[in-house]
């Protein structure tokens, strides 16, 4: 049997005895701190995914001190969001792209592929059970975190033979409450050519924490990572891809082995191209950016990502100098993109591109 096929899809369910939903204040949600009642789990053993189940959110059983993932970080994950429309249907934005990227990351990390049916049906059943956890108001949504981690109890440095696939969810509010200040990082690197920067895997995030912490102490929300060879070209931010409108060009780093190929990035570029914007996926030198700020051709800069959607950047720090960016106009490209994406993913606008899963 091909890894992307499953014979039958039987998912057992065990319901929580008492829902925690009544305790949740949807108006005051911190990102990633509150989790819904249930999780989906599947185990990989003897070369196939089995024991598909939905159970209450609780401590994972049989995680020993020798767990391979805890030591060597063999894991991949995803992040996507669910919304409800006025008909109370569940809407997922480009969930198939997250499935593809999960499996792409999995190849890089020597992790077995997840068949689409397991991902899709597991998510559908889970969201159906925890429908009440999807916040209905603008600015909030249900964050979905699929995760695969190594399960072997072994300290040998080699790919694990066993894995667990988990889907957990939790209601979230806005990721950034204000425009973002970023610092161009010219010492530390997030990723290098041939490295694992394009994989959504634990180690990329662990390695970014220390430089990001130093940036935070200087008052920057995030770092603008640059290429690891020369620290000359802008790559991406810690949890977002970044785009710059300079003159009439919308410039963003090309996807390759050093940046995460963002699904919001992909969607924004597609919309911008349709709207006649001159989209350029190319190297952007920090010097070109600074020059544009100095000669007045700079228009706006923003991050794109599932958590933040479109996050306007208000300040860029570079070599000890802070550049304050112009205030973003109401009809700016970033605001038009945000409105368009929000309308599509909240089901307010017809999905003409097949971006939506609805149930
Ligand atoms: N870069 C990094 C490092 C990220 O973690 C994310 C968030 N997944 C992104 C970019 C944006 O990707 P997406 O638009 O798919 O959320």
Short mmCIF file of C-alpha atoms and ligand atoms in Angstrom, two decimals:
data_model
loop_
_atom_site.label_atom_id
_atom_site.label_comp_id
_atom_site.label_asym_id
_atom_site.label_seq_id
_atom_site.Cartn_x
_atom_site.Cartn_y
_atom_site.Cartn_z
CA UNK A 1 0.00 0.00 0.00
CA UNK A 2 1.24 3.47 -0.89
CA UNK A 3 1.92 5.70 2.13
CA UNK A 4 -0.63 8.15 0.80
CA UNK A 5 -3.38 5.54 0.79
CA UNK A 6 -5.24 4.01 3.66
CA UNK A 7 -7.41 0.91 3.51
CA UNK A 8 -10.22 2.03 5.80
CA UNK A 9 -10.45 5.09 7.90
CA UNK A 10 -11.81 4.19 11.29
CA UNK A 11 -11.59 6.93 13.86
CA UNK A 12 -12.64 6.06 17.39
CA UNK A 13 -13.90 8.78 19.71
CA UNK A 14 -13.77 9.30 23.46
CA UNK A 15 -15.59 12.41 24.64
CA UNK A 16 -14.57 14.70 27.46
CA UNK A 17 -16.67 14.25 30.61
CA UNK A 18 -16.94 17.98 31.17
CA UNK A 19 -16.39 20.63 28.52
CA UNK A 20 -14.13 23.52 29.53
CA UNK A 21 -15.85 25.80 27.02
CA UNK A 22 -18.04 27.69 29.56
CA UNK A 23 -14.85 28.87 31.34
CA UNK A 24 -13.42 30.50 28.20
CA UNK A 25 -13.65 34.24 27.62
CA UNK A 26 -13.50 34.68 23.82
CA UNK A 27 -12.94 38.43 24.28
CA UNK A 28 -9.62 37.90 26.08
CA UNK A 29 -7.60 35.29 24.25
CA UNK A 30 -3.83 35.07 24.40
CA UNK A 31 -2.25 33.31 21.43
CA UNK A 32 -1.68 29.59 22.02
CA UNK A 33 -2.59 29.34 25.69
CA UNK A 34 -6.10 27.89 25.57
CA UNK A 35 -6.83 24.49 24.04
CA UNK A 36 -10.15 23.01 22.94
CA UNK A 37 -11.73 19.95 24.54
CA UNK A 38 -10.43 17.29 22.13
CA UNK A 39 -7.39 16.23 20.11
CA UNK A 40 -6.93 13.87 17.17
CA UNK A 41 -4.17 11.28 17.45
CA UNK A 42 -2.68 8.59 15.18
CA UNK A 43 0.32 6.33 15.78
CA UNK A 44 2.91 5.26 13.23
CA UNK A 45 4.18 1.77 13.90
CA UNK A 46 5.36 -1.14 11.77
CA UNK A 47 5.40 1.11 8.71
CA UNK A 48 1.82 2.39 8.83
CA UNK A 49 -0.48 4.91 10.53
CA UNK A 50 -2.94 3.24 12.87
CA UNK A 51 -5.08 3.67 15.97
CA UNK A 52 -6.78 6.81 14.69
CA UNK A 53 -8.72 8.41 17.52
CA UNK A 54 -10.22 11.53 18.99
CA UNK A 55 -9.91 11.90 22.73
CA UNK A 56 -10.00 14.61 25.40
CA UNK A 57 -7.08 17.08 25.46
CA UNK A 58 -4.86 15.60 28.16
CA UNK A 59 -1.30 14.55 28.94
CA UNK A 60 0.18 12.34 26.22
CA UNK A 61 0.70 8.81 27.52
CA UNK A 62 3.94 6.80 27.35
CA UNK A 63 6.28 9.74 26.79
CA UNK A 64 9.50 8.52 28.40
CA UNK A 65 12.66 10.48 29.37
CA UNK A 66 14.41 8.80 26.40
CA UNK A 67 11.89 10.11 23.82
CA UNK A 68 13.87 10.76 20.63
CA UNK A 69 12.03 13.99 19.77
CA UNK A 70 12.79 15.55 23.14
CA UNK A 71 16.50 14.99 22.53
CA UNK A 72 17.02 15.52 18.80
CA UNK A 73 13.96 17.52 17.75
CA UNK A 74 12.71 15.19 15.03
CA UNK A 75 9.32 16.80 14.51
CA UNK A 76 7.28 18.80 12.02
CA UNK A 77 4.20 20.92 12.53
CA UNK A 78 1.72 23.20 10.81
CA UNK A 79 -0.48 26.14 11.68
CA UNK A 80 -3.82 27.02 10.10
CA UNK A 81 -7.10 28.55 11.14
CA UNK A 82 -10.80 27.69 11.18
CA UNK A 83 -13.60 30.23 10.99
CA UNK A 84 -17.39 30.05 10.94
CA UNK A 85 -19.65 31.84 8.50
CA UNK A 86 -23.12 33.21 9.15
CA UNK A 87 -24.60 29.75 8.34
CA UNK A 88 -22.45 28.32 11.18
CA UNK A 89 -20.44 26.21 8.74
CA UNK A 90 -16.77 25.55 9.55
CA UNK A 91 -14.40 27.15 7.03
CA UNK A 92 -10.73 26.26 6.57
CA UNK A 93 -8.41 28.44 4.49
CA UNK A 94 -6.08 26.53 2.12
CA UNK A 95 -5.83 23.53 4.44
CA UNK A 96 -4.59 21.34 1.59
CA UNK A 97 -1.55 23.61 1.25
CA UNK A 98 -0.75 23.01 4.92
CA UNK A 99 -1.04 19.27 4.33
CA UNK A 100 1.39 19.50 1.39
CA UNK A 101 3.85 21.57 3.40
CA UNK A 102 3.60 19.21 6.37
CA UNK A 103 4.64 16.35 4.12
CA UNK A 104 7.38 18.43 2.50
CA UNK A 105 8.80 19.26 5.92
CA UNK A 106 8.42 15.58 6.84
CA UNK A 107 10.67 14.51 3.92
CA UNK A 108 13.41 16.88 5.16
CA UNK A 109 13.12 15.54 8.70
CA UNK A 110 12.96 11.82 7.77
CA UNK A 111 9.38 11.56 9.02
CA UNK A 112 6.76 9.37 7.26
CA UNK A 113 4.13 11.05 5.07
CA UNK A 114 0.61 11.68 6.37
CA UNK A 115 -2.06 10.46 3.95
CA UNK A 116 -4.47 13.23 2.97
CA UNK A 117 -7.52 11.25 4.15
CA UNK A 118 -6.15 10.94 7.69
CA UNK A 119 -5.29 14.64 7.83
CA UNK A 120 -8.57 15.77 6.30
CA UNK A 121 -10.99 13.39 7.99
CA UNK A 122 -9.20 13.68 11.35
CA UNK A 123 -9.45 17.47 11.17
CA UNK A 124 -13.05 17.43 9.95
CA UNK A 125 -14.24 15.16 12.77
CA UNK A 126 -12.27 17.05 15.40
CA UNK A 127 -13.61 20.43 14.30
CA UNK A 128 -17.11 19.05 14.08
CA UNK A 129 -16.89 17.92 17.72
CA UNK A 130 -15.29 21.16 18.92
CA UNK A 131 -17.36 23.48 16.69
CA UNK A 132 -18.35 25.57 19.72
CA UNK A 133 -14.68 26.50 20.23
CA UNK A 134 -14.52 28.52 17.01
CA UNK A 135 -14.87 32.18 18.07
CA UNK A 136 -17.47 33.85 15.84
CA UNK A 137 -16.16 37.42 16.10
CA UNK A 138 -13.84 39.28 13.72
CA UNK A 139 -10.20 39.21 14.78
CA UNK A 140 -10.56 35.79 16.43
CA UNK A 141 -10.47 32.25 15.06
CA UNK A 142 -9.66 28.66 15.98
CA UNK A 143 -5.97 27.96 15.52
CA UNK A 144 -5.20 24.40 14.38
CA UNK A 145 -1.82 22.84 15.07
CA UNK A 146 -1.06 19.52 13.33
CA UNK A 147 2.17 17.99 14.69
CA UNK A 148 4.19 14.85 14.01
CA UNK A 149 6.88 13.89 16.48
CA UNK A 150 9.31 11.00 16.87
CA UNK A 151 8.17 8.43 19.40
CA UNK A 152 11.09 6.00 19.78
CA UNK A 153 12.66 5.61 23.18
CA UNK A 154 16.25 5.65 22.08
CA UNK A 155 19.22 7.95 22.37
CA UNK A 156 20.79 6.77 19.11
CA UNK A 157 21.01 9.60 16.56
CA UNK A 158 18.92 8.12 13.73
CA UNK A 159 15.37 8.49 12.40
CA UNK A 160 12.77 7.09 14.75
CA UNK A 161 10.77 4.00 13.75
CA UNK A 162 7.64 5.22 15.53
CA UNK A 163 5.80 8.55 15.43
CA UNK A 164 2.65 10.20 16.66
CA UNK A 165 0.47 12.55 14.62
CA UNK A 166 -1.48 15.02 16.74
CA UNK A 167 -4.01 17.68 15.81
CA UNK A 168 -4.73 20.11 18.61
CA UNK A 169 -6.75 23.30 18.38
CA UNK A 170 -7.40 26.41 20.44
CA UNK A 171 -9.26 29.70 20.08
CA UNK A 172 -6.99 32.70 19.42
CA UNK A 173 -7.28 36.44 19.18
CA UNK A 174 -5.03 38.80 17.19
CA UNK A 175 -1.32 37.86 17.19
CA UNK A 176 -0.08 41.45 17.12
CA UNK A 177 -2.20 44.16 18.64
CA UNK A 178 -0.09 46.91 17.06
CA UNK A 179 2.17 47.57 14.05
CA UNK A 180 5.41 45.64 14.27
CA UNK A 181 8.95 46.88 14.95
CA UNK A 182 11.63 44.73 13.37
CA UNK A 183 15.41 44.69 13.50
CA UNK A 184 17.60 43.60 10.59
CA UNK A 185 19.70 40.77 12.04
CA UNK A 186 23.28 40.95 10.83
CA UNK A 187 25.02 38.56 13.22
CA UNK A 188 22.89 35.48 13.89
CA UNK A 189 21.35 33.29 11.16
CA UNK A 190 18.05 31.45 11.10
CA UNK A 191 18.82 29.23 8.11
CA UNK A 192 21.47 28.56 5.49
CA UNK A 193 21.52 27.17 1.94
CA UNK A 194 21.00 23.42 2.17
CA UNK A 195 19.87 23.68 5.79
CA UNK A 196 16.36 23.05 7.11
CA UNK A 197 14.97 26.60 7.04
CA UNK A 198 12.19 25.62 4.62
CA UNK A 199 10.91 22.92 6.99
CA UNK A 200 8.43 23.80 9.69
CA UNK A 201 10.33 21.97 12.36
CA UNK A 202 11.06 22.58 16.04
CA UNK A 203 14.79 23.31 15.72
CA UNK A 204 14.29 26.33 13.46
CA UNK A 205 12.23 27.97 16.15
CA UNK A 206 14.46 26.91 19.06
CA UNK A 207 17.49 28.41 17.31
CA UNK A 208 15.71 31.70 16.72
CA UNK A 209 14.75 32.28 20.36
CA UNK A 210 18.04 33.69 21.66
CA UNK A 211 18.59 36.27 18.88
CA UNK A 212 14.87 37.18 19.04
CA UNK A 213 15.16 37.62 22.81
CA UNK A 214 18.07 40.04 22.34
CA UNK A 215 15.98 41.93 19.76
CA UNK A 216 13.05 42.08 22.17
CA UNK A 217 15.28 43.58 24.86
CA UNK A 218 16.09 46.35 22.38
CA UNK A 219 12.37 46.92 21.77
CA UNK A 220 11.84 44.97 18.51
CA UNK A 221 8.93 42.55 18.17
CA UNK A 222 10.74 40.42 15.57
CA UNK A 223 13.95 40.05 13.64
CA UNK A 224 14.32 40.46 9.90
CA UNK A 225 16.57 37.53 9.09
CA UNK A 226 19.17 38.03 6.38
CA UNK A 227 21.12 35.49 4.31
CA UNK A 228 23.66 33.58 6.38
CA UNK A 229 26.60 34.15 4.00
CA UNK A 230 26.75 37.95 3.81
CA UNK A 231 23.83 39.23 5.93
CA UNK A 232 23.08 41.37 2.93
CA UNK A 233 19.70 40.18 1.65
CA UNK A 234 16.40 40.12 3.53
CA UNK A 235 14.85 36.67 3.98
CA UNK A 236 11.90 36.59 6.38
CA UNK A 237 10.79 37.31 9.94
CA UNK A 238 10.47 34.83 12.82
CA UNK A 239 6.89 33.80 12.14
CA UNK A 240 6.09 35.67 8.95
CA UNK A 241 7.30 36.22 5.41
CA UNK A 242 7.96 39.87 4.67
CA UNK A 243 7.06 42.07 1.70
CA UNK A 244 8.11 45.56 0.69
CA UNK A 245 6.29 47.90 -1.65
CA UNK A 246 8.97 50.06 -3.23
CA UNK A 247 7.75 52.29 -6.04
CA UNK A 248 5.23 50.02 -7.77
CA UNK A 249 7.16 46.79 -7.04
CA UNK A 250 6.01 44.37 -4.37
CA UNK A 251 9.25 42.62 -3.42
CA UNK A 252 9.68 39.48 -1.34
CA UNK A 253 12.43 36.87 -1.03
CA UNK A 254 12.09 33.91 -3.38
CA UNK A 255 11.16 30.65 -1.70
CA UNK A 256 14.09 28.25 -1.50
CA UNK A 257 15.85 26.29 1.19
CA UNK A 258 16.19 29.18 3.63
CA UNK A 259 12.68 30.52 4.11
CA UNK A 260 9.38 28.96 5.01
CA UNK A 261 7.20 28.96 1.91
CA UNK A 262 4.26 30.74 3.51
CA UNK A 263 0.70 30.03 2.44
CA UNK A 264 -0.34 33.60 3.22
CA UNK A 265 2.66 34.73 1.12
CA UNK A 266 1.50 32.57 -1.78
CA UNK A 267 -2.08 33.88 -1.50
CA UNK A 268 -1.00 37.52 -1.25
CA UNK A 269 1.27 37.24 -4.28
CA UNK A 270 -1.52 35.63 -6.30
CA UNK A 271 -3.99 38.39 -5.40
CA UNK A 272 -1.46 41.17 -5.97
CA UNK A 273 -0.58 39.79 -9.43
CA UNK A 274 -4.29 39.66 -10.29
CA UNK A 275 -4.62 43.28 -9.22
CA UNK A 276 -1.86 44.27 -11.62
CA UNK A 277 0.86 44.85 -9.01
CA UNK A 278 4.43 44.30 -10.23
CA UNK A 279 5.29 41.31 -8.00
CA UNK A 280 8.97 40.48 -7.70
CA UNK A 281 10.18 37.35 -5.96
CA UNK A 282 13.83 38.20 -5.75
CA UNK A 283 16.71 39.14 -3.51
CA UNK A 284 16.18 42.46 -1.74
CA UNK A 285 19.40 43.92 -0.38
CA UNK A 286 19.14 45.78 2.91
CA UNK A 287 20.99 48.63 1.16
CA UNK A 288 18.24 48.82 -1.51
CA UNK A 289 15.62 49.03 1.24
CA UNK A 290 17.49 51.75 3.15
CA UNK A 291 18.04 53.67 -0.07
CA UNK A 292 14.32 53.56 -0.83
CA UNK A 293 13.60 54.93 2.65
CA UNK A 294 16.04 57.74 2.06
CA UNK A 295 14.99 58.65 -1.48
CA UNK A 296 11.24 58.48 -0.84
CA UNK A 297 10.38 55.52 -3.12
CA UNK A 298 9.53 53.29 -0.13
CA UNK A 299 5.76 52.88 0.23
CA UNK A 300 5.06 50.19 2.85
CA UNK A 301 6.30 46.97 4.44
CA UNK A 302 4.30 44.15 6.00
CA UNK A 303 4.60 40.61 7.27
CA UNK A 304 2.37 37.78 6.02
CA UNK A 305 1.49 34.70 8.06
CA UNK A 306 -1.39 32.61 9.34
CA UNK A 307 -1.20 33.98 12.86
CA UNK A 308 -0.79 37.64 11.91
CA UNK A 309 -2.43 37.57 8.40
CA UNK A 310 -1.02 40.94 7.28
CA UNK A 311 1.07 42.69 9.91
CA UNK A 312 2.08 46.25 9.06
CA UNK A 313 5.68 47.11 9.93
CA UNK A 314 6.14 50.53 11.51
CA UNK A 315 9.85 50.57 12.27
CA UNK A 316 13.00 48.95 10.90
CA UNK A 317 16.19 48.95 12.96
CA UNK A 318 19.48 48.58 11.10
CA UNK A 319 22.99 48.99 12.43
CA UNK A 320 21.93 51.00 15.44
CA UNK A 321 19.60 53.33 13.53
CA UNK A 322 15.81 53.19 13.59
CA UNK A 323 13.87 54.01 10.46
CA UNK A 324 10.26 54.98 11.17
CA UNK A 325 8.03 53.97 8.31
CA UNK A 326 5.25 56.18 6.96
CA UNK A 327 1.78 55.60 8.43
CA UNK A 328 -0.17 53.14 6.33
CA UNK A 329 -3.06 54.70 4.41
CA UNK A 330 -6.54 53.17 4.65
CA UNK A 331 -6.49 52.21 0.97
CA UNK A 332 -2.89 50.93 1.08
CA UNK A 333 -2.14 47.62 -0.64
CA UNK A 334 -1.67 45.86 2.73
CA UNK A 335 -5.12 46.94 3.91
CA UNK A 336 -6.75 45.90 0.64
CA UNK A 337 -5.06 42.50 0.87
CA UNK A 338 -6.12 42.06 4.48
CA UNK A 339 -9.75 42.85 3.69
CA UNK A 340 -9.75 40.49 0.70
CA UNK A 341 -8.19 37.60 2.66
CA UNK A 342 -10.50 38.15 5.64
CA UNK A 343 -13.56 38.19 3.36
CA UNK A 344 -12.52 34.94 1.67
CA UNK A 345 -11.57 33.06 4.82
CA UNK A 346 -14.65 34.15 6.73
CA UNK A 347 -16.90 33.10 3.87
CA UNK A 348 -18.10 36.65 3.14
CA UNK A 349 -16.83 36.52 -0.42
CA UNK A 350 -17.28 33.74 -2.97
CA UNK A 351 -14.32 31.35 -3.09
CA UNK A 352 -13.46 31.45 -6.77
CA UNK A 353 -10.05 29.80 -6.33
CA UNK A 354 -10.88 26.61 -4.43
CA UNK A 355 -9.08 27.91 -1.33
CA UNK A 356 -11.80 26.91 1.10
CA UNK A 357 -12.81 23.65 2.79
CA UNK A 358 -16.29 23.99 4.22
CA UNK A 359 -18.32 21.56 6.36
N1 LIG B 1 7.87 32.04 8.18
C1 LIG B 1 7.91 31.34 9.34
C2 LIG B 1 9.23 31.05 9.93
C3 LIG B 1 6.73 30.90 9.94
O1 LIG B 1 6.76 30.22 11.08
C4 LIG B 1 5.49 31.20 9.32
C5 LIG B 1 4.21 30.75 9.97
N2 LIG B 1 3.83 29.48 9.53
C6 LIG B 1 5.49 31.91 8.11
C7 LIG B 1 6.70 32.32 7.56
C8 LIG B 1 4.22 32.21 7.38
O2 LIG B 1 3.67 31.05 6.81
P1 LIG B 1 2.08 30.89 6.61
O3 LIG B 1 1.64 32.05 5.81
O4 LIG B 1 1.92 29.60 5.92
O5 LIG B 1 1.48 30.90 7.98
#
